[in-house]
Amino acid sequence: MATETKKFPSQTTSAALDARAVASAQALAAHVVQAKGHGHGGTAMALAPVSHVLFSRVLRHSPAHPDWPARDRFVLSAGHASLLLYTQLFLTGYGLTLDDLAKSRTLGSKTPGHPEVHHTVGVEMSTGPLGQGVASAVGMAMAARHESAMFTPGSALLDHTTWVLAGDGCLQEGVSGEASSLAGTLGLDNLVLIWDDNHITIDSGTDETFSEDVRARYRAYGWRVLEIDTPTDLDALEATLREAAERTGRPTLVALRTVIGAPSTKFSGTSAAHSGGFGADELALVKTTLGFAPDAPLHDLVSPETLEHTRGALTRGERMHTTWEADLATWATREPEAAARWRAFRGGEFSTAALDTVKLGEPGDKIATRKTNGAVLRALQGQAPLWGGSADLAGSTTVEVDGDRFSAANPAGEFIRFGIREHAMAAILSGIALQGPWRPFASTYLVFSDYMRPSIRLAALMGLGAVYVYTHDSVAVGEDGPTHQPVEQIGSLRTVPGLDVVRPADSVEVVAAWRRILASPDRPVALILSRQDLPVLTSTALTQAGVTAGGYVRWQHGDGTDLAILATGSEVHLAIDAATQLADEGINARVISMPCVEWFAEQTAEYRESVLPAALRARVAVEAGRGDAWYRWVGIDGQVVSVEEFGESGSGPEVLRLRGIHLDAVIAAAHDTLTSTAGDRTTAHGTPELITN
């Protein structure tokens, strides 16, 4: 065992007890998978030695203080090997039991099939889609470096390491390559990627699909590469992992050559070891090889002596945490103002008063919502925990804030240049949010949201407060043509559970939406903004409440009980123009601006009824995108004015008219629904308190 240091305090140990702990971890994985008939034991068995060394000798963690801000983060990117992580959480004292391991992959258990953050104590991120953990670990490392530079420059008080364990599959996915390239450029030497180089994937050996020189690729990214050729030598593992955690100006790849399924003689080194049980006979041989009775039940696979030994992590962690608390107190005495700012940051304390300074314009002024959004970000800089950047489009999406960029030389930088890496950008945002309590943002054109979709889904599943700023929101993009004109993207994003899709109508709604976004730190947001200038609409004091509710009456003629026109974004002013013309025909219409259907859907039935009465069956929805989802709101008697084909290259107004988004189309749809509902139309209840005209 290596010499004790402040960074790596020792844990009472012995070669015999360490060997038993590793054997127990391997036997548990094989036993649980065989008993259930499903699961992934092969990787958990092969990586038991390195996971034991990491959790017992190297990782800066305290099981009694799982939310310790200065702890190391461990991300299991190869999430199918969840038993590896659950076993270490059990052995080191995070609250799991052997029964929890036995119940893995069952409904309601603490040990789901893939790790889930906020579900199992000690799990830092939900993983499973390969490569995501690698990319989000880059975000964690970036956020850790940024926080340290912002609050404790020149001090190691907040310095810690982000560890990520990945397999061949993770490194084949493009998202990991995008993120690793950026990590090298940024010199993230607080990031260590342990690569399980076992040459096996589900279908075959990697020689059929993955013959590149991974080590050379990572060196080309700017990473340091360390080798471990003997994955069972615990002292050698410890020495290499300690070296990997050194600050050298570069992230580190630890290439760990393992044999999947070891020590099974039948399944070791084969694709069959990836998932499923080994069979009763082979399991008995594995147990015998590991020093257990061939028929040993689950609870006999971890002796009291072994558990007492591994639970030494509690004592080791308490020592580290206590030392850090003392260092924190010393720093707070020496730097009280910085300490107060850091505690406020960590406590989620911030002001949104700066939003009051954003210039909204007067009714009739024309301002692109992307421009107002940029003004919001600049106003909130330094006031709210916003931090982010763009995929090489900051000038166009207008999200760049004042100050310098984040870099290896300037980790306190106010703005992130992600490069043209949309998928990695979204996954990195998840890592920044997980590191917390940042509200990270990133921007690109809406049509490129498809590149980000897997990471967005995972952020929604984890309940992370990431903000995806999408501009150029419709075929109004114009001359760039159909490759850059989103059509299906808004509707597609709305299908993601837990994702708020917000499309403001004007500058007033942009600012109002940000008030709600900042108050909802556990929900990701897709903020959809216009490239073209949009008229600032008449507003009242109730506009803020209406936007917060997701939908409200923005304009109304008379009692508004003849017709409802629902619209979002750039189509709200078009809806008002149509309603104004219909008013000349004696039709009492209400225009419902619905910047976020998710927010509106979660309101009380009474509120929804006040805005969109059930008796008001003559309804039109208008949005410059696919209209499928709007039938939920207009019903079988309603009409939807939408874009159902790809666009064309031409000016924005020309393409909008060509694809049916124009005044005549809305008027025609209104007449159609009024005609179809004329025979059974009843008087609906108006909402005079929301009338704005």
Short mmCIF file of N, CA and C in Angstrom, two decimals, residues 98-159:
data_model
loop_
_atom_site.label_atom_id
_atom_site.label_comp_id
_atom_site.label_asym_id
_atom_site.label_seq_id
_atom_site.Cartn_x
_atom_site.Cartn_y
_atom_site.Cartn_z
N LEU A 98 -27.24 -6.15 1.34
CA LEU A 98 -27.18 -7.31 0.44
C LEU A 98 -28.53 -7.57 -0.19
N ASP A 99 -29.60 -7.38 0.56
CA ASP A 99 -30.93 -7.57 0.00
C ASP A 99 -31.20 -6.58 -1.13
N ASP A 100 -30.66 -5.34 -1.01
CA ASP A 100 -30.81 -4.38 -2.10
C ASP A 100 -30.11 -4.88 -3.36
N LEU A 101 -28.94 -5.50 -3.18
CA LEU A 101 -28.25 -6.05 -4.35
C LEU A 101 -29.07 -7.18 -4.96
N ALA A 102 -29.65 -8.00 -4.11
CA ALA A 102 -30.45 -9.12 -4.61
C ALA A 102 -31.68 -8.63 -5.37
N LYS A 103 -32.20 -7.46 -4.99
CA LYS A 103 -33.41 -6.92 -5.62
C LYS A 103 -33.10 -6.04 -6.82
N SER A 104 -31.85 -6.00 -7.23
CA SER A 104 -31.50 -5.12 -8.35
C SER A 104 -32.35 -5.44 -9.58
N ARG A 105 -32.66 -4.40 -10.32
CA ARG A 105 -33.43 -4.52 -11.56
C ARG A 105 -34.89 -4.91 -11.31
N THR A 106 -35.36 -4.77 -10.08
CA THR A 106 -36.77 -5.07 -9.79
C THR A 106 -37.50 -3.78 -9.46
N LEU A 107 -38.80 -3.78 -9.70
CA LEU A 107 -39.61 -2.59 -9.52
C LEU A 107 -39.56 -2.11 -8.07
N GLY A 108 -39.26 -0.82 -7.91
CA GLY A 108 -39.25 -0.22 -6.59
C GLY A 108 -37.98 -0.41 -5.79
N SER A 109 -36.98 -1.06 -6.35
CA SER A 109 -35.75 -1.31 -5.61
C SER A 109 -34.87 -0.06 -5.60
N LYS A 110 -33.90 -0.05 -4.68
CA LYS A 110 -32.92 1.04 -4.64
C LYS A 110 -31.82 0.83 -5.67
N THR A 111 -31.88 -0.28 -6.38
CA THR A 111 -30.80 -0.67 -7.29
C THR A 111 -31.35 -0.98 -8.68
N PRO A 112 -31.79 0.06 -9.40
CA PRO A 112 -32.35 -0.16 -10.75
C PRO A 112 -31.32 -0.71 -11.72
N GLY A 113 -31.78 -1.13 -12.87
CA GLY A 113 -30.93 -1.80 -13.85
C GLY A 113 -29.74 -0.99 -14.30
N HIS A 114 -29.90 0.31 -14.37
CA HIS A 114 -28.79 1.23 -14.63
C HIS A 114 -28.82 2.29 -13.54
N PRO A 115 -27.67 2.83 -13.16
CA PRO A 115 -27.64 3.78 -12.05
C PRO A 115 -28.52 5.00 -12.31
N GLU A 116 -29.21 5.45 -11.27
CA GLU A 116 -30.08 6.62 -11.38
C GLU A 116 -29.77 7.60 -10.26
N VAL A 117 -29.38 8.80 -10.64
CA VAL A 117 -29.09 9.84 -9.66
C VAL A 117 -30.37 10.24 -8.95
N HIS A 118 -30.27 10.69 -7.73
CA HIS A 118 -31.40 11.07 -6.87
C HIS A 118 -32.23 9.87 -6.44
N HIS A 119 -31.84 8.69 -6.86
CA HIS A 119 -32.58 7.47 -6.50
C HIS A 119 -31.76 6.61 -5.54
N THR A 120 -30.49 6.49 -5.80
CA THR A 120 -29.59 5.68 -4.98
C THR A 120 -28.49 6.58 -4.43
N VAL A 121 -28.36 6.64 -3.12
CA VAL A 121 -27.33 7.47 -2.50
C VAL A 121 -25.95 7.02 -2.96
N GLY A 122 -25.15 7.96 -3.43
CA GLY A 122 -23.81 7.64 -3.91
C GLY A 122 -23.72 7.61 -5.42
N VAL A 123 -24.85 7.57 -6.11
CA VAL A 123 -24.85 7.61 -7.58
C VAL A 123 -24.83 9.07 -8.01
N GLU A 124 -23.85 9.45 -8.80
CA GLU A 124 -23.67 10.84 -9.19
C GLU A 124 -24.41 11.20 -10.48
N MET A 125 -24.77 10.20 -11.28
CA MET A 125 -25.38 10.49 -12.57
C MET A 125 -26.12 9.27 -13.07
N SER A 126 -27.25 9.47 -13.74
CA SER A 126 -27.95 8.38 -14.41
C SER A 126 -27.19 8.04 -15.69
N THR A 127 -26.78 6.80 -15.81
CA THR A 127 -26.00 6.39 -16.98
C THR A 127 -26.58 5.12 -17.58
N GLY A 128 -26.13 4.81 -18.75
CA GLY A 128 -26.60 3.65 -19.48
C GLY A 128 -26.41 3.84 -20.97
N PRO A 129 -26.96 4.94 -21.55
CA PRO A 129 -26.65 5.24 -22.95
C PRO A 129 -25.14 5.50 -23.06
N LEU A 130 -24.45 4.64 -23.75
CA LEU A 130 -23.00 4.66 -23.70
C LEU A 130 -22.41 5.98 -24.20
N GLY A 131 -21.36 6.40 -23.55
CA GLY A 131 -20.67 7.64 -23.88
C GLY A 131 -21.17 8.85 -23.13
N GLN A 132 -22.43 8.80 -22.67
CA GLN A 132 -22.99 9.96 -21.98
C GLN A 132 -22.22 10.28 -20.70
N GLY A 133 -21.85 9.24 -19.96
CA GLY A 133 -21.13 9.47 -18.72
C GLY A 133 -19.80 10.15 -18.95
N VAL A 134 -19.10 9.75 -20.00
CA VAL A 134 -17.82 10.38 -20.33
C VAL A 134 -18.02 11.87 -20.59
N ALA A 135 -19.00 12.19 -21.43
CA ALA A 135 -19.22 13.59 -21.80
C ALA A 135 -19.69 14.43 -20.62
N SER A 136 -20.58 13.88 -19.80
CA SER A 136 -21.06 14.64 -18.66
C SER A 136 -19.98 14.79 -17.59
N ALA A 137 -19.09 13.80 -17.49
CA ALA A 137 -17.96 13.93 -16.56
C ALA A 137 -17.08 15.11 -16.97
N VAL A 138 -16.97 15.36 -18.25
CA VAL A 138 -16.23 16.55 -18.71
C VAL A 138 -16.90 17.81 -18.16
N GLY A 139 -18.24 17.83 -18.21
CA GLY A 139 -18.96 18.98 -17.66
C GLY A 139 -18.75 19.13 -16.17
N MET A 140 -18.74 18.01 -15.44
CA MET A 140 -18.48 18.08 -14.00
C MET A 140 -17.09 18.67 -13.73
N ALA A 141 -16.11 18.20 -14.46
CA ALA A 141 -14.75 18.69 -14.27
C ALA A 141 -14.64 20.17 -14.61
N MET A 142 -15.32 20.60 -15.66
CA MET A 142 -15.32 22.02 -16.02
C MET A 142 -15.94 22.86 -14.91
N ALA A 143 -17.09 22.41 -14.40
CA ALA A 143 -17.79 23.17 -13.37
C ALA A 143 -16.99 23.22 -12.08
N ALA A 144 -16.33 22.10 -11.75
CA ALA A 144 -15.51 22.06 -10.54
C ALA A 144 -14.35 23.05 -10.66
N ARG A 145 -13.70 23.05 -11.82
CA ARG A 145 -12.58 23.97 -12.03
C ARG A 145 -13.07 25.41 -11.98
N HIS A 146 -14.22 25.68 -12.56
CA HIS A 146 -14.77 27.04 -12.60
C HIS A 146 -15.14 27.51 -11.20
N GLU A 147 -15.80 26.67 -10.42
CA GLU A 147 -16.20 27.05 -9.07
C GLU A 147 -14.98 27.36 -8.20
N SER A 148 -13.97 26.53 -8.31
CA SER A 148 -12.76 26.75 -7.53
C SER A 148 -12.10 28.07 -7.91
N ALA A 149 -12.05 28.37 -9.21
CA ALA A 149 -11.42 29.61 -9.67
C ALA A 149 -12.25 30.83 -9.29
N MET A 150 -13.56 30.67 -9.25
CA MET A 150 -14.44 31.80 -8.92
C MET A 150 -14.36 32.19 -7.45
N PHE A 151 -14.27 31.20 -6.57
CA PHE A 151 -14.42 31.48 -5.15
C PHE A 151 -13.14 31.27 -4.33
N THR A 152 -12.29 30.34 -4.73
CA THR A 152 -11.08 30.07 -3.94
C THR A 152 -9.85 30.04 -4.84
N PRO A 153 -9.61 31.10 -5.63
CA PRO A 153 -8.45 31.07 -6.54
C PRO A 153 -7.15 30.93 -5.76
N GLY A 154 -6.28 30.07 -6.30
CA GLY A 154 -5.00 29.84 -5.64
C GLY A 154 -5.05 28.88 -4.49
N SER A 155 -6.23 28.32 -4.20
CA SER A 155 -6.40 27.39 -3.09
C SER A 155 -6.87 26.04 -3.62
N ALA A 156 -6.55 25.01 -2.88
CA ALA A 156 -7.00 23.66 -3.25
C ALA A 156 -8.25 23.27 -2.48
N LEU A 157 -8.89 24.21 -1.78
CA LEU A 157 -10.00 23.90 -0.90
C LEU A 157 -11.14 23.19 -1.63
N LEU A 158 -11.48 23.66 -2.81
CA LEU A 158 -12.58 23.07 -3.57
C LEU A 158 -12.09 22.14 -4.67
N ASP A 159 -10.79 21.96 -4.76
CA ASP A 159 -10.23 21.12 -5.81
C ASP A 159 -10.55 19.65 -5.55
#
